[in-house]
PDB file of C-alpha atoms in Angstrom:
ATOM      1  CA  MET B1069      -5.530  25.864   4.388  1.00  0.00           C
ATOM      2  CA  LEU B1070      -6.445  24.854   0.821  1.00  0.00           C
ATOM      3  CA  GLY B1071      -8.581  27.883  -0.039  1.00  0.00           C
ATOM      4  CA  ASP B1072     -12.191  29.080  -0.055  1.00  0.00           C
ATOM      5  CA  ILE B1073     -15.344  27.719  -1.647  1.00  0.00           C
ATOM      6  CA  VAL B1074     -17.806  30.488  -2.497  1.00  0.00           C
ATOM      7  CA  ILE B1075     -21.276  29.446  -3.681  1.00  0.00           C
ATOM      8  CA  SER B1076     -23.871  31.805  -5.117  1.00  0.00           C
ATOM      9  CA  SER B1077     -27.200  30.765  -3.622  1.00  0.00           C
ATOM     10  CA  GLU B1078     -29.069  32.245  -6.594  1.00  0.00           C
ATOM     11  CA  THR B1079     -26.984  30.292  -9.119  1.00  0.00           C
ATOM     12  CA  ALA B1080     -27.244  27.152  -7.012  1.00  0.00           C
ATOM     13  CA  ALA B1081     -31.026  27.506  -6.860  1.00  0.00           C
ATOM     14  CA  ARG B1082     -31.303  28.047 -10.616  1.00  0.00           C
ATOM     15  CA  GLN B1083     -29.102  25.073 -11.438  1.00  0.00           C
ATOM     16  CA  ALA B1084     -30.904  22.850  -8.948  1.00  0.00           C
ATOM     17  CA  GLU B1085     -34.262  23.724 -10.520  1.00  0.00           C
ATOM     18  CA  GLU B1086     -32.934  23.075 -14.035  1.00  0.00           C
ATOM     19  CA  ARG B1087     -31.591  19.685 -12.960  1.00  0.00           C
ATOM     20  CA  GLY B1088     -34.553  18.589 -10.856  1.00  0.00           C
ATOM     21  CA  GLN B1089     -32.628  18.761  -7.582  1.00  0.00           C
ATOM     22  CA  THR B1090     -33.439  20.246  -4.222  1.00  0.00           C
ATOM     23  CA  LEU B1091     -31.439  23.334  -3.282  1.00  0.00           C
ATOM     24  CA  LEU B1092     -29.710  21.391  -0.498  1.00  0.00           C
ATOM     25  CA  ASP B1093     -28.590  18.634  -2.875  1.00  0.00           C
ATOM     26  CA  GLY B1094     -27.447  21.229  -5.403  1.00  0.00           C
ATOM     27  CA  ILE B1095     -25.296  23.015  -2.819  1.00  0.00           C
ATOM     28  CA  ARG B1096     -23.823  19.729  -1.606  1.00  0.00           C
ATOM     29  CA  ILE B1097     -22.824  18.849  -5.169  1.00  0.00           C
ATOM     30  CA  LEU B1098     -21.190  22.263  -5.603  1.00  0.00           C
ATOM     31  CA  ILE B1099     -19.273  21.851  -2.321  1.00  0.00           C
ATOM     32  CA  VAL B1100     -17.870  18.500  -3.450  1.00  0.00           C
ATOM     33  CA  HIS B1101     -16.999  19.928  -6.882  1.00  0.00           C
ATOM     34  CA  GLY B1102     -15.290  22.964  -5.368  1.00  0.00           C
ATOM     35  CA  LEU B1103     -13.350  20.849  -2.875  1.00  0.00           C
ATOM     36  CA  LEU B1104     -11.954  18.678  -5.663  1.00  0.00           C
ATOM     37  CA  HIS B1105     -10.817  21.801  -7.512  1.00  0.00           C
ATOM     38  CA  LEU B1106      -9.017  22.965  -4.358  1.00  0.00           C
ATOM     39  CA  LEU B1107      -7.327  19.575  -4.169  1.00  0.00           C
ATOM     40  CA  GLY B1108      -5.946  20.074  -7.671  1.00  0.00           C
ATOM     41  CA  PHE B1109      -8.441  18.349  -9.961  1.00  0.00           C
ATOM     42  CA  ASP B1110      -9.418  20.198 -13.152  1.00  0.00           C
ATOM     43  CA  HIS B1111     -11.970  18.663 -15.523  1.00  0.00           C
ATOM     44  CA  GLU B1112     -11.226  21.184 -18.265  1.00  0.00           C
ATOM     45  CA  ILE B1113      -7.649  20.209 -19.153  1.00  0.00           C
ATOM     46  CA  SER B1114      -8.192  16.743 -20.626  1.00  0.00           C
ATOM     47  CA  ASP B1115     -10.849  14.105 -21.196  1.00  0.00           C
ATOM     48  CA  GLU B1116      -9.027  11.825 -18.787  1.00  0.00           C
ATOM     49  CA  ALA B1117      -9.001  14.576 -16.184  1.00  0.00           C
ATOM     50  CA  GLU B1118     -12.739  15.033 -16.621  1.00  0.00           C
ATOM     51  CA  ARG B1119     -13.467  11.333 -16.252  1.00  0.00           C
ATOM     52  CA  GLU B1120     -11.287  11.099 -13.170  1.00  0.00           C
ATOM     53  CA  MET B1121     -12.874  14.116 -11.487  1.00  0.00           C
ATOM     54  CA  GLU B1122     -16.352  12.865 -12.363  1.00  0.00           C
ATOM     55  CA  LYS B1123     -15.587   9.515 -10.708  1.00  0.00           C
ATOM     56  CA  LYS B1124     -14.241  11.292  -7.615  1.00  0.00           C
ATOM     57  CA  GLU B1125     -17.396  13.403  -7.390  1.00  0.00           C
ATOM     58  CA  GLU B1126     -19.656  10.370  -7.545  1.00  0.00           C
ATOM     59  CA  LEU B1127     -17.519   8.482  -5.009  1.00  0.00           C
ATOM     60  CA  LEU B1128     -17.570  11.342  -2.498  1.00  0.00           C
ATOM     61  CA  LEU B1129     -21.318  11.886  -2.881  1.00  0.00           C
ATOM     62  CA  LYS B1130     -21.966   8.168  -2.417  1.00  0.00           C
ATOM     63  CA  ASN B1131     -19.728   7.883   0.648  1.00  0.00           C
ATOM     64  CA  LEU B1132     -21.378  10.929   2.231  1.00  0.00           C
ATOM     65  CA  GLY B1133     -24.810   9.498   1.533  1.00  0.00           C
ATOM     66  CA  TRP B1134     -25.807  12.555  -0.513  1.00  0.00           C
ATOM     67  CA  LYS B1135     -28.257  12.292  -3.369  1.00  0.00           C
ATOM     68  CA  GLY B1136     -27.725  13.325  -6.968  1.00  0.00           C
ATOM     69  CA  LYS B1137     -25.142  12.942  -9.681  1.00  0.00           C
ATOM     70  CA  GLY B1138     -21.887  14.854  -9.601  1.00  0.00           C
ATOM     71  CA  PHE B1139     -21.665  18.383 -10.973  1.00  0.00           C
ATOM     72  CA  ILE B1140     -19.976  17.289 -14.212  1.00  0.00           C
ATOM     73  CA  GLN B1141     -22.533  14.615 -15.071  1.00  0.00           C
ATOM     74  CA  SER B1142     -25.414  16.894 -14.057  1.00  0.00           C
ATOM     75  CA  ALA B1143     -24.077  19.601 -16.362  1.00  0.00           C
ATOM     76  CA  TYR B1144     -23.878  17.179 -19.287  1.00  0.00           C
ATOM     77  CA  ASP B1145     -27.387  15.899 -18.631  1.00  0.00           C
ATOM     78  CA  ALA B1146     -28.728  19.456 -18.500  1.00  0.00           C
ATOM     79  CA  GLU B1147     -26.913  20.337 -21.727  1.00  0.00           C
ATOM     80  CA  THR B1148     -28.273  17.231 -23.469  1.00  0.00           C
ATOM     81  CA  ASN B1149     -31.819  18.001 -22.376  1.00  0.00           C
ATOM     82  CA  SER B1150     -31.422  21.619 -23.459  1.00  0.00           C
ATOM     83  CA  ASN B1151     -30.171  20.629 -26.923  1.00  0.00           C
ATOM     84  CA  SER B1152     -32.964  18.103 -27.430  1.00  0.00           C
ATOM     85  CA  HIS B1153     -35.626  20.708 -26.679  1.00  0.00           C
ATOM     86  CA  SER B1154     -34.047  23.725 -28.344  1.00  0.00           C
ATOM     87  CA  GLU B1155     -35.683  24.997 -31.541  1.00  0.00           C
ATOM     88  CA  ASN B1156     -33.288  27.914 -32.078  1.00  0.00           C
ATOM     89  CA  PRO B1157     -30.597  27.037 -34.699  1.00  0.00           C
ATOM     90  CA  ASP B1158     -28.375  29.945 -33.599  1.00  0.00           C
ATOM     91  CA  ALA B1159     -28.473  28.782 -29.964  1.00  0.00           C
ATOM     92  CA  LEU B1160     -27.569  25.240 -31.015  1.00  0.00           C
ATOM     93  CA  GLN B1161     -24.679  26.546 -33.097  1.00  0.00           C
ATOM     94  CA  ARG B1162     -23.324  28.586 -30.170  1.00  0.00           C
ATOM     95  CA  GLU B1163     -23.593  25.570 -27.840  1.00  0.00           C
ATOM     96  CA  ASN B1164     -21.822  23.321 -30.351  1.00  0.00           C
ATOM     97  CA  LEU B1165     -19.049  25.906 -30.797  1.00  0.00           C
ATOM     98  CA  THR B1166     -18.589  26.116 -27.014  1.00  0.00           C
ATOM     99  CA  CYS B1167     -18.338  22.323 -26.795  1.00  0.00           C
ATOM    100  CA  GLU B1168     -15.691  22.263 -29.528  1.00  0.00           C
ATOM    101  CA  LEU B1169     -13.645  24.940 -27.746  1.00  0.00           C
ATOM    102  CA  PHE B1170     -13.682  22.898 -24.542  1.00  0.00           C
ATOM    103  CA  LYS B1171     -12.640  19.787 -26.492  1.00  0.00           C
ATOM    104  CA  ASP B1172      -9.716  21.680 -28.042  1.00  0.00           C
ATOM    105  CA  ARG B1173      -8.625  22.898 -24.636  1.00  0.00           C
ATOM    106  CA  LYS B1174      -8.764  19.370 -23.251  1.00  0.00           C
ATOM    107  CA  LYS B1175      -6.632  18.076 -26.133  1.00  0.00           C
ATOM    108  CA  GLU B1176      -3.931  20.524 -25.070  1.00  0.00           C
ATOM    109  CA  GLY B1177      -4.096  19.347 -21.454  1.00  0.00           C
ATOM    110  CA  SER B1178      -1.573  16.979 -19.919  1.00  0.00           C
ATOM    111  CA  LEU B1179      -2.661  13.433 -19.200  1.00  0.00           C
ATOM    112  CA  ARG B1180      -0.799  13.791 -15.934  1.00  0.00           C
ATOM    113  CA  PHE B1181      -3.632  16.075 -14.989  1.00  0.00           C
ATOM    114  CA  TYR B1182      -3.608  16.018 -11.221  1.00  0.00           C
ATOM    115  CA  LYS B1183      -1.131  18.463  -9.733  1.00  0.00           C
ATOM    116  CA  PRO B1184      -1.766  18.928  -6.012  1.00  0.00           C
ATOM    117  CA  LYS B1185      -1.917  22.461  -4.683  1.00  0.00           C
ATOM    118  CA  PHE B1186      -0.293  21.390  -1.428  1.00  0.00           C
ATOM    119  CA  SER B1187       3.130  19.940  -0.643  1.00  0.00           C
ATOM    120  CA  TYR B1188       2.665  18.061   2.621  1.00  0.00           C
ATOM    121  CA  ILE B1189       0.155  15.769   4.307  1.00  0.00           C
ATOM    122  CA  PHE B1190       0.547  15.264   8.056  1.00  0.00           C
ATOM    123  CA  CYS B1191      -0.887  11.945   9.261  1.00  0.00           C
ATOM    124  CA  ASP B1192      -1.468  10.309  12.615  1.00  0.00           C
ATOM    125  CA  MET B1193      -1.024   6.541  12.898  1.00  0.00           C
ATOM    126  CA  ASP B1194      -3.603   5.120  15.323  1.00  0.00           C
ATOM    127  CA  GLY B1195      -7.115   5.491  13.941  1.00  0.00           C
ATOM    128  CA  THR B1196      -5.836   7.169  10.766  1.00  0.00           C
ATOM    129  CA  LEU B1197      -3.303   5.087   8.855  1.00  0.00           C
ATOM    130  CA  LEU B1198      -3.737   2.066  11.130  1.00  0.00           C
ATOM    131  CA  ASN B1199      -7.031   0.176  11.160  1.00  0.00           C
ATOM    132  CA  SER B1200      -8.679  -1.587  14.117  1.00  0.00           C
ATOM    133  CA  LYS B1201      -6.125  -4.408  13.771  1.00  0.00           C
ATOM    134  CA  SER B1202      -3.225  -1.922  13.992  1.00  0.00           C
ATOM    135  CA  GLN B1203      -2.410  -2.610  10.354  1.00  0.00           C
ATOM    136  CA  ILE B1204      -2.130  -0.424   7.258  1.00  0.00           C
ATOM    137  CA  SER B1205      -4.690  -1.703   4.763  1.00  0.00           C
ATOM    138  CA  ALA B1206      -3.882  -2.248   1.097  1.00  0.00           C
ATOM    139  CA  ILE B1207      -6.241   0.601   0.142  1.00  0.00           C
ATOM    140  CA  THR B1208      -4.488   3.017   2.496  1.00  0.00           C
ATOM    141  CA  ALA B1209      -1.053   1.871   1.316  1.00  0.00           C
ATOM    142  CA  ASN B1210      -1.995   2.388  -2.337  1.00  0.00           C
ATOM    143  CA  ALA B1211      -3.386   5.842  -1.548  1.00  0.00           C
ATOM    144  CA  LEU B1212      -0.123   6.805   0.169  1.00  0.00           C
ATOM    145  CA  LYS B1213       1.923   5.524  -2.767  1.00  0.00           C
ATOM    146  CA  GLU B1214      -0.241   7.483  -5.198  1.00  0.00           C
ATOM    147  CA  VAL B1215       0.188  10.659  -3.152  1.00  0.00           C
ATOM    148  CA  LEU B1216       3.963  10.169  -3.054  1.00  0.00           C
ATOM    149  CA  SER B1217       4.041   9.630  -6.827  1.00  0.00           C
ATOM    150  CA  ARG B1218       2.423  13.071  -7.264  1.00  0.00           C
ATOM    151  CA  GLY B1219       5.267  14.755  -5.371  1.00  0.00           C
ATOM    152  CA  VAL B1220       3.443  15.232  -2.078  1.00  0.00           C
ATOM    153  CA  LYS B1221       5.440  14.475   1.070  1.00  0.00           C
ATOM    154  CA  VAL B1222       3.719  12.546   3.868  1.00  0.00           C
ATOM    155  CA  VAL B1223       4.898  13.422   7.379  1.00  0.00           C
ATOM    156  CA  ILE B1224       3.914  11.265  10.346  1.00  0.00           C
ATOM    157  CA  ALA B1225       2.748  13.028  13.533  1.00  0.00           C
ATOM    158  CA  THR B1226       1.982  10.445  16.187  1.00  0.00           C
ATOM    159  CA  GLY B1227       2.248   9.349  19.782  1.00  0.00           C
ATOM    160  CA  LYS B1228       4.317   6.374  18.681  1.00  0.00           C
ATOM    161  CA  ALA B1229       8.101   6.269  18.615  1.00  0.00           C
ATOM    162  CA  ARG B1230       9.836   6.367  15.231  1.00  0.00           C
ATOM    163  CA  PRO B1231      10.971   2.702  15.283  1.00  0.00           C
ATOM    164  CA  ALA B1232       7.353   1.564  15.792  1.00  0.00           C
ATOM    165  CA  VAL B1233       6.206   3.728  12.852  1.00  0.00           C
ATOM    166  CA  ILE B1234       8.946   2.370  10.593  1.00  0.00           C
ATOM    167  CA  THR B1235       8.004  -1.196  11.543  1.00  0.00           C
ATOM    168  CA  ALA B1236       4.340  -0.613  10.629  1.00  0.00           C
ATOM    169  CA  LEU B1237       5.142   1.076   7.303  1.00  0.00           C
ATOM    170  CA  LYS B1238       7.695  -1.556   6.388  1.00  0.00           C
ATOM    171  CA  THR B1239       4.919  -4.160   6.095  1.00  0.00           C
ATOM    172  CA  VAL B1240       3.470  -2.260   3.108  1.00  0.00           C
ATOM    173  CA  ASP B1241       6.782  -1.259   1.522  1.00  0.00           C
ATOM    174  CA  LEU B1242       6.576   2.408   2.520  1.00  0.00           C
ATOM    175  CA  VAL B1243       9.913   2.717   4.293  1.00  0.00           C
ATOM    176  CA  GLY B1244      13.033   4.258   2.824  1.00  0.00           C
ATOM    177  CA  LYS B1245      14.072   7.203   0.706  1.00  0.00           C
ATOM    178  CA  ASP B1246      10.978   7.076  -1.515  1.00  0.00           C
ATOM    179  CA  GLY B1247       8.609   5.973   1.245  1.00  0.00           C
ATOM    180  CA  VAL B1248       6.800   7.695   4.090  1.00  0.00           C
ATOM    181  CA  ALA B1249       9.247   7.176   6.948  1.00  0.00           C
ATOM    182  CA  SER B1250      12.895   6.347   7.512  1.00  0.00           C
ATOM    183  CA  GLU B1251      15.769   7.385   9.731  1.00  0.00           C
ATOM    184  CA  PHE B1252      16.265  10.327   7.341  1.00  0.00           C
ATOM    185  CA  SER B1253      12.703  11.652   7.035  1.00  0.00           C
ATOM    186  CA  PRO B1254      10.903  14.364   9.021  1.00  0.00           C
ATOM    187  CA  GLY B1255       8.328  13.422  11.619  1.00  0.00           C
ATOM    188  CA  VAL B1256       6.716  14.207  14.955  1.00  0.00           C
ATOM    189  CA  PHE B1257       6.850  11.366  17.468  1.00  0.00           C
ATOM    190  CA  ILE B1258       5.823  10.591  21.045  1.00  0.00           C
ATOM    191  CA  GLN B1259       3.220  13.359  20.854  1.00  0.00           C
ATOM    192  CA  GLY B1260       5.734  16.056  20.005  1.00  0.00           C
ATOM    193  CA  LEU B1261       8.426  15.082  22.497  1.00  0.00           C
ATOM    194  CA  ILE B1262      10.781  14.222  19.631  1.00  0.00           C
ATOM    195  CA  VAL B1263      10.632  16.112  16.327  1.00  0.00           C
ATOM    196  CA  TYR B1264      12.791  15.418  13.267  1.00  0.00           C
ATOM    197  CA  GLY B1265      13.215  17.842  10.380  1.00  0.00           C
ATOM    198  CA  ARG B1266      14.774  17.538   6.935  1.00  0.00           C
ATOM    199  CA  GLN B1267      17.186  14.644   6.425  1.00  0.00           C
ATOM    200  CA  GLY B1268      15.907  13.215   9.698  1.00  0.00           C
ATOM    201  CA  ARG B1269      17.812  15.795  11.729  1.00  0.00           C
ATOM    202  CA  ARG B1270      16.468  16.061  15.263  1.00  0.00           C
ATOM    203  CA  ILE B1271      15.233  19.593  15.875  1.00  0.00           C
ATOM    204  CA  SER B1272      13.421  19.160  19.186  1.00  0.00           C
ATOM    205  CA  LYS B1273      13.590  16.711  22.071  1.00  0.00           C
ATOM    206  CA  ARG B1274      12.173  16.738  25.567  1.00  0.00           C
ATOM    207  CA  THR B1275      13.068  14.172  28.202  1.00  0.00           C
ATOM    208  CA  LEU B1276      11.720  13.517  31.658  1.00  0.00           C
ATOM    209  CA  ASP B1277      13.643  14.737  34.672  1.00  0.00           C
ATOM    210  CA  PRO B1278      15.748  11.768  35.930  1.00  0.00           C
ATOM    211  CA  ASP B1279      14.503  12.363  39.479  1.00  0.00           C
ATOM    212  CA  VAL B1280      10.913  12.012  38.258  1.00  0.00           C
ATOM    213  CA  CYS B1281      11.845   8.768  36.461  1.00  0.00           C
ATOM    214  CA  ARG B1282      13.601   7.495  39.580  1.00  0.00           C
ATOM    215  CA  GLU B1283      10.556   8.244  41.680  1.00  0.00           C
ATOM    216  CA  ALA B1284       8.333   6.509  39.124  1.00  0.00           C
ATOM    217  CA  PHE B1285      10.370   3.324  39.255  1.00  0.00           C
ATOM    218  CA  HIS B1286      10.531   3.307  43.039  1.00  0.00           C
ATOM    219  CA  TYR B1287       6.779   3.853  43.115  1.00  0.00           C
ATOM    220  CA  SER B1288       6.326   0.868  40.798  1.00  0.00           C
ATOM    221  CA  CYS B1289       8.444  -1.300  43.096  1.00  0.00           C
ATOM    222  CA  LYS B1290       6.185  -0.426  46.014  1.00  0.00           C
ATOM    223  CA  LEU B1291       3.253  -1.709  43.960  1.00  0.00           C
ATOM    224  CA  GLU B1292       5.187  -4.943  43.313  1.00  0.00           C
ATOM    225  CA  ALA B1293       5.405  -4.140  39.597  1.00  0.00           C
ATOM    226  CA  GLU B1294       8.184  -5.984  37.805  1.00  0.00           C
ATOM    227  CA  VAL B1295      11.205  -3.848  36.883  1.00  0.00           C
ATOM    228  CA  MET B1296      13.563  -5.573  34.436  1.00  0.00           C
ATOM    229  CA  THR B1297      16.751  -3.803  35.630  1.00  0.00           C
ATOM    230  CA  SER B1298      17.921  -1.499  38.363  1.00  0.00           C
ATOM    231  CA  VAL B1299      16.520   2.015  38.340  1.00  0.00           C
ATOM    232  CA  GLU B1300      19.942   3.654  38.063  1.00  0.00           C
ATOM    233  CA  HIS B1301      21.059   1.328  35.279  1.00  0.00           C
ATOM    234  CA  LEU B1302      17.897   2.062  33.302  1.00  0.00           C
ATOM    235  CA  LEU B1303      18.287   5.816  33.744  1.00  0.00           C
ATOM    236  CA  ALA B1304      21.918   5.639  32.646  1.00  0.00           C
ATOM    237  CA  SER B1305      21.196   3.580  29.536  1.00  0.00           C
ATOM    238  CA  ALA B1306      18.348   5.580  27.956  1.00  0.00           C
ATOM    239  CA  GLU B1307      16.709   8.989  27.857  1.00  0.00           C
ATOM    240  CA  ILE B1308      13.042   8.783  28.818  1.00  0.00           C
ATOM    241  CA  GLN B1309      10.307  10.918  27.281  1.00  0.00           C
ATOM    242  CA  LYS B1310       7.252   9.358  28.855  1.00  0.00           C
ATOM    243  CA  VAL B1311       6.181   7.196  31.789  1.00  0.00           C
ATOM    244  CA  LEU B1312       2.799   5.464  31.838  1.00  0.00           C
ATOM    245  CA  PHE B1313       0.857   4.174  34.822  1.00  0.00           C
ATOM    246  CA  LEU B1314      -2.251   2.188  33.962  1.00  0.00           C
ATOM    247  CA  ASP B1315      -5.057   1.792  36.455  1.00  0.00           C
ATOM    248  CA  THR B1316      -8.819   1.871  36.753  1.00  0.00           C
ATOM    249  CA  ALA B1317     -10.597   5.226  36.734  1.00  0.00           C
ATOM    250  CA  GLU B1318     -10.968   4.912  40.501  1.00  0.00           C
ATOM    251  CA  GLY B1319      -7.276   4.105  40.927  1.00  0.00           C
ATOM    252  CA  VAL B1320      -6.280   7.122  38.864  1.00  0.00           C
ATOM    253  CA  ALA B1321      -8.565   9.397  40.868  1.00  0.00           C
ATOM    254  CA  THR B1322      -7.696   8.119  44.346  1.00  0.00           C
ATOM    255  CA  ALA B1323      -4.035   7.123  44.020  1.00  0.00           C
ATOM    256  CA  LEU B1324      -2.161   8.081  40.871  1.00  0.00           C
ATOM    257  CA  ARG B1325      -3.403  11.609  40.399  1.00  0.00           C
ATOM    258  CA  PRO B1326      -3.041  12.813  44.024  1.00  0.00           C
ATOM    259  CA  TYR B1327       0.388  11.239  44.409  1.00  0.00           C
ATOM    260  CA  TRP B1328       1.925  12.488  41.171  1.00  0.00           C
ATOM    261  CA  SER B1329       0.376  15.935  41.229  1.00  0.00           C
ATOM    262  CA  GLU B1330       2.501  16.515  44.324  1.00  0.00           C
ATOM    263  CA  ALA B1331       5.520  14.385  43.394  1.00  0.00           C
ATOM    264  CA  VAL B1332       6.375  15.987  40.026  1.00  0.00           C
ATOM    265  CA  GLY B1333       6.680  19.435  41.549  1.00  0.00           C
ATOM    266  CA  GLY B1334       6.335  21.200  38.216  1.00  0.00           C
ATOM    267  CA  ARG B1335       9.234  19.259  36.647  1.00  0.00           C
ATOM    268  CA  CYS B1336       7.081  17.715  33.930  1.00  0.00           C
ATOM    269  CA  GLN B1337       3.616  17.878  32.419  1.00  0.00           C
ATOM    270  CA  CYS B1338       0.964  15.384  33.381  1.00  0.00           C
ATOM    271  CA  CYS B1339      -2.214  14.100  31.798  1.00  0.00           C
ATOM    272  CA  PRO B1340      -4.513  13.320  34.723  1.00  0.00           C
ATOM    273  CA  ILE B1341      -7.205  11.751  32.567  1.00  0.00           C
ATOM    274  CA  THR B1342      -5.062   8.685  31.845  1.00  0.00           C
ATOM    275  CA  GLY B1343      -2.469   8.988  34.571  1.00  0.00           C
ATOM    276  CA  ARG B1344       0.235   9.738  31.996  1.00  0.00           C
ATOM    277  CA  TYR B1345       3.246  11.944  32.749  1.00  0.00           C
ATOM    278  CA  ALA B1346       5.601  13.440  30.181  1.00  0.00           C
TER     279      ALA B1346
END
């Protein structure tokens, strides 16, 4: 949990009216602005930080299809309009003094302005890091590299096995000590059946009961499915976390589900929607 965003409806309404916005647009702008603050952006510590946060605001608003400029630009526009119409010298002097104080504060700020307020990002692979072609796009790869450069650790949590994840990340140079995944990095694989902690140390592993695996292979032979080796040899050579049977919805309902609901006998968990047993 990053934190809370609290918006005063009265302040939001006043600002929206001053800036020619609807209340809904004003609140949306404040939500985006507050979210960026929670993510570690701070427009008050340097001019570069302000420009970066302003660009992020505009990008988020555009991608969400929300109207209006970002909070930072709206505030500047309102200040400019206020100064151009103000006839009170004392008010102008106070506003100019405030601007100078903010400029001084920004000069003291670090150019390395973005310091995340979180340490880890947990990411799935399919539909998250991988696109429709099962590839990691250049944009996604650059985003991951930028996150890593800021000291944030990316941990993969996926239904894939670790070797498959490493293969995918290797194509965009994100494997190894300074990358996202390696044989020595934490991760959650095969939908939680194998979990690795610090230094890649395995902290949790669940395997299927050998008798269930044996029954699965014998069942496959009855269906004339091709088995590349003997059942006993396969069971002796590898530990199995998951067995998949693929069929039509009708086949799952009339054959797979009834058979395996009885055959597993509580020795493993099953997913009857897809006919998957683990």
